PDB file of C-alpha atoms in Angstrom:
ATOM      1  CA  UNK A 102      31.251  43.041-118.880  1.00  0.00           C
ATOM      2  CA  UNK A 103      28.623  43.853-116.181  1.00  0.00           C
ATOM      3  CA  UNK A 104      28.440  47.224-114.475  1.00  0.00           C
ATOM      4  CA  UNK A 105      26.727  48.405-111.150  1.00  0.00           C
ATOM      5  CA  UNK A 106      25.005  51.676-110.401  1.00  0.00           C
ATOM      6  CA  UNK A 107      26.381  53.635-107.507  1.00  0.00           C
ATOM      7  CA  UNK A 108      24.205  55.476-104.941  1.00  0.00           C
ATOM      8  CA  UNK A 109      24.226  58.612-107.024  1.00  0.00           C
ATOM      9  CA  UNK A 110      23.404  56.836-110.307  1.00  0.00           C
ATOM     10  CA  UNK A 111      26.893  57.024-111.743  1.00  0.00           C
ATOM     11  CA  UNK A 112      28.397  53.774-113.079  1.00  0.00           C
ATOM     12  CA  UNK A 113      31.015  52.154-110.944  1.00  0.00           C
ATOM     13  CA  UNK A 114      33.470  51.821-114.010  1.00  0.00           C
ATOM     14  CA  UNK A 115      33.497  55.700-114.185  1.00  0.00           C
ATOM     15  CA  UNK A 116      35.519  55.738-110.714  1.00  0.00           C
ATOM     16  CA  UNK A 117      38.436  53.936-112.399  1.00  0.00           C
ATOM     17  CA  UNK A 118      39.782  57.318-113.741  1.00  0.00           C
ATOM     18  CA  UNK A 119      40.821  57.995-110.107  1.00  0.00           C
ATOM     19  CA  UNK A 120      38.875  61.127-109.907  1.00  0.00           C
ATOM     20  CA  UNK A 121      36.927  61.452-106.436  1.00  0.00           C
ATOM     21  CA  UNK A 122      33.246  61.725-106.653  1.00  0.00           C
ATOM     22  CA  UNK A 123      31.299  64.475-104.957  1.00  0.00           C
ATOM     23  CA  UNK A 124      29.925  63.563-101.602  1.00  0.00           C
ATOM     24  CA  UNK A 125      32.503  60.999-100.909  1.00  0.00           C
ATOM     25  CA  UNK A 126      35.313  60.778 -98.385  1.00  0.00           C
ATOM     26  CA  UNK A 127      38.997  60.372 -99.527  1.00  0.00           C
ATOM     27  CA  UNK A 128      39.536  58.051 -96.966  1.00  0.00           C
ATOM     28  CA  UNK A 129      36.737  55.331 -97.887  1.00  0.00           C
ATOM     29  CA  UNK A 130      37.743  52.555-100.201  1.00  0.00           C
ATOM     30  CA  UNK A 131      36.261  52.582-103.637  1.00  0.00           C
ATOM     31  CA  UNK A 132      34.178  49.837-105.286  1.00  0.00           C
ATOM     32  CA  UNK A 133      35.911  46.653-106.196  1.00  0.00           C
ATOM     33  CA  UNK A 134      38.350  47.233-109.048  1.00  0.00           C
ATOM     34  CA  UNK A 135      38.875  50.804-108.334  1.00  0.00           C
ATOM     35  CA  UNK A 136      42.276  52.378-107.333  1.00  0.00           C
ATOM     36  CA  UNK A 137      42.212  53.442-103.632  1.00  0.00           C
ATOM     37  CA  UNK A 138      43.763  56.726-102.678  1.00  0.00           C
ATOM     38  CA  UNK A 139      46.039  56.986 -99.740  1.00  0.00           C
ATOM     39  CA  UNK A 140      44.084  57.524 -96.402  1.00  0.00           C
ATOM     40  CA  UNK A 141      44.882  60.567 -94.072  1.00  0.00           C
ATOM     41  CA  UNK A 142      43.882  60.167 -90.321  1.00  0.00           C
ATOM     42  CA  UNK A 143      41.573  62.807 -89.044  1.00  0.00           C
ATOM     43  CA  UNK A 144      43.816  63.247 -86.115  1.00  0.00           C
ATOM     44  CA  UNK A 145      46.753  64.179 -88.241  1.00  0.00           C
ATOM     45  CA  UNK A 146      44.728  66.714 -90.436  1.00  0.00           C
ATOM     46  CA  UNK A 147      43.441  68.544 -87.175  1.00  0.00           C
ATOM     47  CA  UNK A 148      46.934  68.799 -85.792  1.00  0.00           C
ATOM     48  CA  UNK A 149      48.384  70.098 -88.914  1.00  0.00           C
ATOM     49  CA  UNK A 150      45.594  72.751 -88.993  1.00  0.00           C
ATOM     50  CA  UNK A 151      45.692  73.680 -85.372  1.00  0.00           C
ATOM     51  CA  UNK A 152      48.133  76.496 -84.469  1.00  0.00           C
ATOM     52  CA  UNK A 153      51.205  75.644 -82.198  1.00  0.00           C
ATOM     53  CA  UNK A 154      50.521  75.657 -78.529  1.00  0.00           C
ATOM     54  CA  UNK A 155      51.752  79.214 -77.210  1.00  0.00           C
ATOM     55  CA  UNK A 156      51.657  80.152 -73.632  1.00  0.00           C
ATOM     56  CA  UNK A 157      49.263  83.078 -72.751  1.00  0.00           C
ATOM     57  CA  UNK A 158      51.126  86.452 -72.643  1.00  0.00           C
ATOM     58  CA  UNK A 159      52.544  87.365 -69.372  1.00  0.00           C
ATOM     59  CA  UNK A 160      53.003  83.844 -68.282  1.00  0.00           C
ATOM     60  CA  UNK A 161      56.313  81.835 -68.384  1.00  0.00           C
ATOM     61  CA  UNK A 162      56.369  78.611 -70.375  1.00  0.00           C
ATOM     62  CA  UNK A 163      57.351  75.178 -69.148  1.00  0.00           C
ATOM     63  CA  UNK A 164      61.116  75.747 -69.727  1.00  0.00           C
ATOM     64  CA  UNK A 165      61.129  79.014 -67.981  1.00  0.00           C
ATOM     65  CA  UNK A 166      59.557  77.480 -64.938  1.00  0.00           C
ATOM     66  CA  UNK A 167      61.863  74.540 -64.828  1.00  0.00           C
ATOM     67  CA  UNK A 168      64.809  76.794 -65.194  1.00  0.00           C
ATOM     68  CA  UNK A 169      63.480  78.991 -62.060  1.00  0.00           C
ATOM     69  CA  UNK A 170      62.798  75.982 -60.108  1.00  0.00           C
ATOM     70  CA  UNK A 171      66.291  74.610 -60.752  1.00  0.00           C
ATOM     71  CA  UNK A 172      67.756  77.975 -59.738  1.00  0.00           C
ATOM     72  CA  UNK A 173      65.774  78.041 -56.510  1.00  0.00           C
ATOM     73  CA  UNK A 174      66.779  74.550 -55.563  1.00  0.00           C
ATOM     74  CA  UNK A 175      70.473  75.561 -56.082  1.00  0.00           C
ATOM     75  CA  UNK A 176      69.957  78.596 -54.057  1.00  0.00           C
ATOM     76  CA  UNK A 177      68.479  76.496 -51.147  1.00  0.00           C
ATOM     77  CA  UNK A 178      71.448  74.197 -51.358  1.00  0.00           C
ATOM     78  CA  UNK A 179      74.038  76.948 -51.179  1.00  0.00           C
ATOM     79  CA  UNK A 180      71.996  78.577 -48.385  1.00  0.00           C
ATOM     80  CA  UNK A 181      71.599  81.808 -50.292  1.00  0.00           C
ATOM     81  CA  UNK A 182      68.851  83.783 -49.154  1.00  0.00           C
ATOM     82  CA  UNK A 183      68.812  87.497 -50.318  1.00  0.00           C
ATOM     83  CA  UNK A 184      66.298  88.682 -47.798  1.00  0.00           C
ATOM     84  CA  UNK A 185      68.512  87.707 -44.793  1.00  0.00           C
ATOM     85  CA  UNK A 186      70.843  90.543 -45.804  1.00  0.00           C
ATOM     86  CA  UNK A 187      68.520  93.139 -44.054  1.00  0.00           C
ATOM     87  CA  UNK A 188      67.654  93.249 -40.448  1.00  0.00           C
ATOM     88  CA  UNK A 189      64.543  91.856 -39.026  1.00  0.00           C
ATOM     89  CA  UNK A 190      62.816  92.282 -35.565  1.00  0.00           C
ATOM     90  CA  UNK A 191      63.089  88.396 -34.778  1.00  0.00           C
ATOM     91  CA  UNK A 192      66.303  87.505 -36.566  1.00  0.00           C
ATOM     92  CA  UNK A 193      68.489  90.515 -35.720  1.00  0.00           C
ATOM     93  CA  UNK A 194      66.715  92.380 -32.886  1.00  0.00           C
ATOM     94  CA  UNK A 195      69.905  94.508 -31.979  1.00  0.00           C
ATOM     95  CA  UNK A 196      70.607  95.633 -35.580  1.00  0.00           C
ATOM     96  CA  UNK A 197      66.851  96.447 -36.279  1.00  0.00           C
ATOM     97  CA  UNK A 198      66.458  98.321 -33.199  1.00  0.00           C
ATOM     98  CA  UNK A 199      69.705 100.285 -33.453  1.00  0.00           C
ATOM     99  CA  UNK A 200      68.882 101.123 -37.102  1.00  0.00           C
ATOM    100  CA  UNK A 201      65.462 102.480 -36.092  1.00  0.00           C
ATOM    101  CA  UNK A 202      67.310 104.680 -33.438  1.00  0.00           C
ATOM    102  CA  UNK A 203      69.819 106.000 -36.070  1.00  0.00           C
ATOM    103  CA  UNK A 204      67.242 106.692 -38.517  1.00  0.00           C
ATOM    104  CA  UNK A 205      65.291 108.853 -36.121  1.00  0.00           C
ATOM    105  CA  UNK A 206      68.329 110.763 -34.929  1.00  0.00           C
ATOM    106  CA  UNK A 207      69.334 111.425 -38.583  1.00  0.00           C
ATOM    107  CA  UNK A 208      65.911 112.569 -39.549  1.00  0.00           C
ATOM    108  CA  UNK A 209      65.978 114.947 -36.501  1.00  0.00           C
ATOM    109  CA  UNK A 210      69.494 116.181 -37.392  1.00  0.00           C
ATOM    110  CA  UNK A 211      68.219 116.852 -40.947  1.00  0.00           C
ATOM    111  CA  UNK A 212      64.972 118.718 -40.241  1.00  0.00           C
ATOM    112  CA  UNK A 213      65.302 120.243 -36.783  1.00  0.00           C
ATOM    113  CA  UNK A 214      66.603 123.644 -35.685  1.00  0.00           C
ATOM    114  CA  UNK A 215      70.313 123.811 -36.919  1.00  0.00           C
ATOM    115  CA  UNK A 216      71.255 125.602 -33.684  1.00  0.00           C
ATOM    116  CA  UNK A 217      69.783 122.851 -31.550  1.00  0.00           C
ATOM    117  CA  UNK A 218      71.158 120.063 -33.582  1.00  0.00           C
ATOM    118  CA  UNK A 219      74.729 121.640 -33.178  1.00  0.00           C
ATOM    119  CA  UNK A 220      74.394 121.924 -29.565  1.00  0.00           C
ATOM    120  CA  UNK A 221      73.399 118.390 -29.323  1.00  0.00           C
ATOM    121  CA  UNK A 222      76.246 117.216 -31.349  1.00  0.00           C
ATOM    122  CA  UNK A 223      78.837 119.218 -29.542  1.00  0.00           C
ATOM    123  CA  UNK A 224      77.530 117.836 -26.136  1.00  0.00           C
ATOM    124  CA  UNK A 225      77.811 114.301 -27.627  1.00  0.00           C
ATOM    125  CA  UNK A 226      81.377 114.811 -28.800  1.00  0.00           C
ATOM    126  CA  UNK A 227      83.943 112.530 -27.706  1.00  0.00           C
ATOM    127  CA  UNK A 228      86.689 115.232 -27.074  1.00  0.00           C
ATOM    128  CA  UNK A 229      89.005 115.263 -24.270  1.00  0.00           C
ATOM    129  CA  UNK A 230      86.858 117.810 -22.336  1.00  0.00           C
ATOM    130  CA  UNK A 231      83.777 115.624 -22.342  1.00  0.00           C
ATOM    131  CA  UNK A 232      85.696 112.321 -21.701  1.00  0.00           C
ATOM    132  CA  UNK A 233      87.396 113.907 -18.679  1.00  0.00           C
ATOM    133  CA  UNK A 234      83.818 115.026 -17.366  1.00  0.00           C
ATOM    134  CA  UNK A 235      81.258 111.985 -18.055  1.00  0.00           C
ATOM    135  CA  UNK A 236      83.295 109.233 -20.190  1.00  0.00           C
ATOM    136  CA  UNK A 237      80.682 106.682 -20.161  1.00  0.00           C
ATOM    137  CA  UNK A 238      77.745 108.957 -21.118  1.00  0.00           C
ATOM    138  CA  UNK A 239      79.617 110.788 -23.952  1.00  0.00           C
ATOM    139  CA  UNK A 240      80.902 107.406 -25.432  1.00  0.00           C
ATOM    140  CA  UNK A 241      77.211 106.191 -25.616  1.00  0.00           C
ATOM    141  CA  UNK A 242      75.720 109.609 -26.806  1.00  0.00           C
ATOM    142  CA  UNK A 243      78.410 109.860 -29.568  1.00  0.00           C
ATOM    143  CA  UNK A 244      77.265 106.479 -31.065  1.00  0.00           C
ATOM    144  CA  UNK A 245      73.635 107.814 -31.547  1.00  0.00           C
ATOM    145  CA  UNK A 246      74.499 110.026 -34.634  1.00  0.00           C
ATOM    146  CA  UNK A 247      75.645 109.066 -38.286  1.00  0.00           C
ATOM    147  CA  UNK A 248      78.276 111.454 -39.680  1.00  0.00           C
ATOM    148  CA  UNK A 249      76.963 112.295 -43.020  1.00  0.00           C
ATOM    149  CA  UNK A 250      73.375 111.089 -42.552  1.00  0.00           C
ATOM    150  CA  UNK A 251      71.475 108.049 -43.918  1.00  0.00           C
ATOM    151  CA  UNK A 252      72.994 108.232 -47.239  1.00  0.00           C
ATOM    152  CA  UNK A 253      76.605 107.984 -46.023  1.00  0.00           C
ATOM    153  CA  UNK A 254      78.691 104.748 -46.762  1.00  0.00           C
ATOM    154  CA  UNK A 255      79.025 104.004 -42.977  1.00  0.00           C
ATOM    155  CA  UNK A 256      75.270 104.023 -42.753  1.00  0.00           C
ATOM    156  CA  UNK A 257      75.018 101.380 -45.434  1.00  0.00           C
ATOM    157  CA  UNK A 258      77.830  99.533 -43.982  1.00  0.00           C
ATOM    158  CA  UNK A 259      76.331  99.526 -40.776  1.00  0.00           C
ATOM    159  CA  UNK A 260      73.117  97.908 -42.058  1.00  0.00           C
ATOM    160  CA  UNK A 261      74.519  95.146 -43.997  1.00  0.00           C
ATOM    161  CA  UNK A 262      77.658  94.399 -41.818  1.00  0.00           C
ATOM    162  CA  UNK A 263      75.894  94.233 -38.489  1.00  0.00           C
ATOM    163  CA  UNK A 264      73.064  92.222 -39.958  1.00  0.00           C
ATOM    164  CA  UNK A 265      75.571  89.492 -41.229  1.00  0.00           C
ATOM    165  CA  UNK A 266      77.585  89.578 -37.920  1.00  0.00           C
ATOM    166  CA  UNK A 267      74.404  89.229 -35.716  1.00  0.00           C
ATOM    167  CA  UNK A 268      73.096  86.267 -37.685  1.00  0.00           C
ATOM    168  CA  UNK A 269      76.360  84.428 -36.932  1.00  0.00           C
ATOM    169  CA  UNK A 270      77.300  85.341 -33.499  1.00  0.00           C
ATOM    170  CA  UNK A 271      73.992  86.648 -31.861  1.00  0.00           C
ATOM    171  CA  UNK A 272      72.627  90.080 -30.546  1.00  0.00           C
ATOM    172  CA  UNK A 273      74.462  90.450 -27.305  1.00  0.00           C
ATOM    173  CA  UNK A 274      77.883  89.605 -28.817  1.00  0.00           C
ATOM    174  CA  UNK A 275      77.322  91.773 -31.821  1.00  0.00           C
ATOM    175  CA  UNK A 276      76.577  94.639 -29.457  1.00  0.00           C
ATOM    176  CA  UNK A 277      79.677  93.931 -27.547  1.00  0.00           C
ATOM    177  CA  UNK A 278      81.723  93.881 -30.629  1.00  0.00           C
ATOM    178  CA  UNK A 279      80.275  97.280 -31.812  1.00  0.00           C
ATOM    179  CA  UNK A 280      80.743  99.208 -28.478  1.00  0.00           C
ATOM    180  CA  UNK A 281      84.007  97.843 -27.507  1.00  0.00           C
ATOM    181  CA  UNK A 282      85.392  98.709 -30.907  1.00  0.00           C
ATOM    182  CA  UNK A 283      83.692 102.172 -30.604  1.00  0.00           C
ATOM    183  CA  UNK A 284      85.011 102.943 -27.113  1.00  0.00           C
ATOM    184  CA  UNK A 285      88.614 101.535 -27.552  1.00  0.00           C
ATOM    185  CA  UNK A 286      89.262 103.155 -30.861  1.00  0.00           C
ATOM    186  CA  UNK A 287      87.911 106.535 -29.413  1.00  0.00           C
ATOM    187  CA  UNK A 288      89.997 106.441 -26.247  1.00  0.00           C
ATOM    188  CA  UNK A 289      93.127 105.480 -28.408  1.00  0.00           C
ATOM    189  CA  UNK A 290      92.752 108.382 -30.520  1.00  0.00           C
ATOM    190  CA  UNK A 291      91.642 111.041 -28.074  1.00  0.00           C
ATOM    191  CA  UNK A 292      94.013 110.293 -25.429  1.00  0.00           C
ATOM    192  CA  UNK A 293      97.153 110.908 -27.303  1.00  0.00           C
ATOM    193  CA  UNK A 294      95.612 114.259 -28.300  1.00  0.00           C
ATOM    194  CA  UNK A 295      95.348 115.255 -24.622  1.00  0.00           C
ATOM    195  CA  UNK A 296      98.877 114.180 -24.045  1.00  0.00           C
ATOM    196  CA  UNK A 297     100.202 116.254 -26.893  1.00  0.00           C
ATOM    197  CA  UNK A 298      98.215 119.261 -25.764  1.00  0.00           C
ATOM    198  CA  UNK A 299      99.690 118.884 -22.334  1.00  0.00           C
ATOM    199  CA  UNK A 300     103.260 118.624 -23.750  1.00  0.00           C
ATOM    200  CA  UNK A 301     102.613 121.784 -25.893  1.00  0.00           C
ATOM    201  CA  UNK A 302     102.619 120.066 -29.125  1.00  0.00           C
ATOM    202  CA  UNK A 303      99.082 120.954 -30.076  1.00  0.00           C
ATOM    203  CA  UNK A 304      96.981 124.125 -29.268  1.00  0.00           C
ATOM    204  CA  UNK A 305      94.268 123.991 -26.510  1.00  0.00           C
ATOM    205  CA  UNK A 306      91.499 124.087 -29.157  1.00  0.00           C
ATOM    206  CA  UNK A 307      92.341 120.406 -30.051  1.00  0.00           C
ATOM    207  CA  UNK A 308      90.735 119.551 -26.744  1.00  0.00           C
ATOM    208  CA  UNK A 309      87.211 120.408 -28.004  1.00  0.00           C
ATOM    209  CA  UNK A 310      87.356 119.080 -31.522  1.00  0.00           C
ATOM    210  CA  UNK A 311      83.919 117.757 -32.677  1.00  0.00           C
ATOM    211  CA  UNK A 312      84.266 113.967 -32.810  1.00  0.00           C
ATOM    212  CA  UNK A 313      80.936 111.715 -33.052  1.00  0.00           C
ATOM    213  CA  UNK A 314      79.515 108.937 -35.154  1.00  0.00           C
ATOM    214  CA  UNK A 315      79.394 105.022 -35.563  1.00  0.00           C
ATOM    215  CA  UNK A 316      82.341 104.574 -37.901  1.00  0.00           C
ATOM    216  CA  UNK A 317      84.731 103.105 -35.344  1.00  0.00           C
ATOM    217  CA  UNK A 318      82.061 100.509 -34.458  1.00  0.00           C
ATOM    218  CA  UNK A 319      81.359  99.626 -37.936  1.00  0.00           C
ATOM    219  CA  UNK A 320      84.926  99.193 -38.887  1.00  0.00           C
ATOM    220  CA  UNK A 321      85.348  96.846 -35.968  1.00  0.00           C
ATOM    221  CA  UNK A 322      82.463  94.839 -37.077  1.00  0.00           C
ATOM    222  CA  UNK A 323      83.763  94.808 -40.630  1.00  0.00           C
ATOM    223  CA  UNK A 324      87.035  93.181 -39.274  1.00  0.00           C
ATOM    224  CA  UNK A 325      85.157  90.698 -37.113  1.00  0.00           C
ATOM    225  CA  UNK A 326      82.550  89.621 -39.752  1.00  0.00           C
ATOM    226  CA  UNK A 327      85.624  88.848 -42.069  1.00  0.00           C
ATOM    227  CA  UNK A 328      86.732  86.146 -39.425  1.00  0.00           C
ATOM    228  CA  UNK A 329      83.633  84.145 -39.765  1.00  0.00           C
ATOM    229  CA  UNK A 330      83.180  84.425 -43.571  1.00  0.00           C
ATOM    230  CA  UNK A 331      84.815  82.015 -46.134  1.00  0.00           C
ATOM    231  CA  UNK A 332      88.136  82.958 -47.512  1.00  0.00           C
ATOM    232  CA  UNK A 333      86.824  83.840 -51.161  1.00  0.00           C
ATOM    233  CA  UNK A 334      84.971  86.805 -49.358  1.00  0.00           C
ATOM    234  CA  UNK A 335      86.949  87.540 -46.322  1.00  0.00           C
ATOM    235  CA  UNK A 336      90.008  89.096 -48.038  1.00  0.00           C
ATOM    236  CA  UNK A 337      88.110  91.086 -50.563  1.00  0.00           C
ATOM    237  CA  UNK A 338      86.225  92.619 -47.767  1.00  0.00           C
ATOM    238  CA  UNK A 339      89.367  93.362 -45.719  1.00  0.00           C
ATOM    239  CA  UNK A 340      91.061  94.905 -48.816  1.00  0.00           C
ATOM    240  CA  UNK A 341      88.153  97.272 -49.437  1.00  0.00           C
ATOM    241  CA  UNK A 342      88.037  98.371 -45.716  1.00  0.00           C
ATOM    242  CA  UNK A 343      91.853  98.922 -45.672  1.00  0.00           C
ATOM    243  CA  UNK A 344      91.803 100.933 -48.858  1.00  0.00           C
ATOM    244  CA  UNK A 345      88.897 103.048 -47.369  1.00  0.00           C
ATOM    245  CA  UNK A 346      91.079 103.948 -44.264  1.00  0.00           C
ATOM    246  CA  UNK A 347      94.440 104.169 -46.343  1.00  0.00           C
ATOM    247  CA  UNK A 348      92.594 106.659 -48.881  1.00  0.00           C
ATOM    248  CA  UNK A 349      91.390 108.905 -45.907  1.00  0.00           C
ATOM    249  CA  UNK A 350      95.102 109.050 -44.677  1.00  0.00           C
ATOM    250  CA  UNK A 351      96.425 109.917 -47.944  1.00  0.00           C
ATOM    251  CA  UNK A 352      93.898 112.783 -48.420  1.00  0.00           C
ATOM    252  CA  UNK A 353      94.851 113.913 -44.894  1.00  0.00           C
ATOM    253  CA  UNK A 354      91.333 115.432 -44.111  1.00  0.00           C
ATOM    254  CA  UNK A 355      91.038 114.001 -40.663  1.00  0.00           C
ATOM    255  CA  UNK A 356      94.079 111.788 -39.912  1.00  0.00           C
ATOM    256  CA  UNK A 357      93.045 111.146 -36.267  1.00  0.00           C
ATOM    257  CA  UNK A 358      89.712 109.504 -37.366  1.00  0.00           C
ATOM    258  CA  UNK A 359      91.367 107.569 -40.194  1.00  0.00           C
ATOM    259  CA  UNK A 360      93.862 106.238 -37.810  1.00  0.00           C
ATOM    260  CA  UNK A 361      90.948 105.291 -35.578  1.00  0.00           C
ATOM    261  CA  UNK A 362      89.286 103.293 -38.648  1.00  0.00           C
ATOM    262  CA  UNK A 363      92.616 101.342 -39.069  1.00  0.00           C
ATOM    263  CA  UNK A 364      92.856 100.579 -35.412  1.00  0.00           C
ATOM    264  CA  UNK A 365      89.156  99.490 -35.108  1.00  0.00           C
ATOM    265  CA  UNK A 366      89.573  97.465 -38.151  1.00  0.00           C
ATOM    266  CA  UNK A 367      92.555  95.700 -36.364  1.00  0.00           C
ATOM    267  CA  UNK A 368      90.376  95.180 -33.148  1.00  0.00           C
ATOM    268  CA  UNK A 369      87.879  93.323 -35.110  1.00  0.00           C
ATOM    269  CA  UNK A 370      90.578  91.109 -36.808  1.00  0.00           C
ATOM    270  CA  UNK A 371      92.027  90.449 -33.266  1.00  0.00           C
ATOM    271  CA  UNK A 372      88.851  89.147 -31.979  1.00  0.00           C
ATOM    272  CA  UNK A 373      88.720  86.303 -34.699  1.00  0.00           C
ATOM    273  CA  UNK A 374      89.492  83.465 -32.272  1.00  0.00           C
ATOM    274  CA  UNK A 375      86.534  84.271 -29.919  1.00  0.00           C
ATOM    275  CA  UNK A 376      84.289  85.007 -32.716  1.00  0.00           C
ATOM    276  CA  UNK A 377      84.922  81.587 -34.348  1.00  0.00           C
ATOM    277  CA  UNK A 378      84.088  80.045 -31.142  1.00  0.00           C
ATOM    278  CA  UNK A 379      80.880  81.745 -30.778  1.00  0.00           C
ATOM    279  CA  UNK A 380      79.914  81.061 -34.295  1.00  0.00           C
ATOM    280  CA  UNK A 381      80.738  77.391 -34.002  1.00  0.00           C
ATOM    281  CA  UNK A 382      78.629  77.357 -30.653  1.00  0.00           C
ATOM    282  CA  UNK A 383      75.501  78.640 -32.647  1.00  0.00           C
ATOM    283  CA  UNK A 384      75.916  75.682 -34.985  1.00  0.00           C
ATOM    284  CA  UNK A 385      77.698  77.479 -37.866  1.00  0.00           C
ATOM    285  CA  UNK A 386      80.497  76.055 -40.039  1.00  0.00           C
ATOM    286  CA  UNK A 387      83.940  77.097 -39.540  1.00  0.00           C
ATOM    287  CA  UNK A 388      85.355  79.427 -42.330  1.00  0.00           C
ATOM    288  CA  UNK A 389      87.846  76.639 -43.324  1.00  0.00           C
ATOM    289  CA  UNK A 390      84.997  74.151 -43.923  1.00  0.00           C
ATOM    290  CA  UNK A 391      83.125  76.352 -46.371  1.00  0.00           C
ATOM    291  CA  UNK A 392      84.198  76.468 -50.116  1.00  0.00           C
ATOM    292  CA  UNK A 393      82.640  77.030 -53.396  1.00  0.00           C
ATOM    293  CA  UNK A 394      83.390  73.318 -54.570  1.00  0.00           C
ATOM    294  CA  UNK A 395      81.756  71.827 -51.550  1.00  0.00           C
ATOM    295  CA  UNK A 396      78.764  74.056 -51.925  1.00  0.00           C
ATOM    296  CA  UNK A 397      78.410  73.129 -55.701  1.00  0.00           C
ATOM    297  CA  UNK A 398      78.810  69.263 -54.616  1.00  0.00           C
ATOM    298  CA  UNK A 399      76.128  69.780 -52.078  1.00  0.00           C
ATOM    299  CA  UNK A 400      73.803  71.396 -54.764  1.00  0.00           C
ATOM    300  CA  UNK A 401      74.547  68.390 -57.116  1.00  0.00           C
ATOM    301  CA  UNK A 402      73.698  65.762 -54.595  1.00  0.00           C
ATOM    302  CA  UNK A 403      70.625  67.431 -53.539  1.00  0.00           C
ATOM    303  CA  UNK A 404      69.564  67.639 -57.427  1.00  0.00           C
ATOM    304  CA  UNK A 405      70.322  64.064 -57.893  1.00  0.00           C
ATOM    305  CA  UNK A 406      68.325  62.997 -54.838  1.00  0.00           C
ATOM    306  CA  UNK A 407      65.452  65.009 -56.151  1.00  0.00           C
ATOM    307  CA  UNK A 408      65.541  63.654 -59.745  1.00  0.00           C
ATOM    308  CA  UNK A 409      65.831  60.141 -58.479  1.00  0.00           C
TER     309      UNK A 409
END
């Protein structure tokens, strides 16, 4: 039996033992008659040795990016834009300008001389004495102050309620709703006080009670806003507003003001037919046409179109 010398001088028959020679690759076939070992591709070896791909620290992975994009598409389909909850100079000029004015007067009331502030507040009070002397002036002046300051509940309600209402019916109509509610509720609560004092049912000191603030106008706008909202958020909003007024009546701290809150809320509800016409004239959908299933269907249709 003949034998053949290999490159390193070893006989070829010695490779039949199955041991790999030094300096040879496992994937290279042996000499004729030798048992070849299973070959392993170089790519598989490199992939097994390389670590798994991990996104850099602080950067979202592909799945997180896809989830955020899907959420953004759904929010756009539902017309949910959180930044529109706050007033802007171009989108809601009345609410934006009025909010700046109220901020200025609130800061003045918090940091100015207390005697001067008290004098200005009493001059702006919508009591019977001032209403008899200069009704238009005192009705406007009383709406320049926030009872309780910038951190009060009515200040926060003013910001979000008037912004939402103005985006639906416009600046001039929102101003009309606010000041009509403020004036009518003020007259409806103060005139009975004057008649009762004239009849002898109340002391003369009731004619000069301190009454100012934006609460009547805000409650009117809350009632008005509920009329142009879908039913799933209209009724909870009304329930919260009524609860606020009724709680004040039960506490009996300022019954005239609390009755004025209920009255101003009723004025906003009474204006629903006109408000819905104004909202439709600006191209907005009617409340009966808005529902959660329809919004979900619109989002599903949009996602289907984008995926196809």
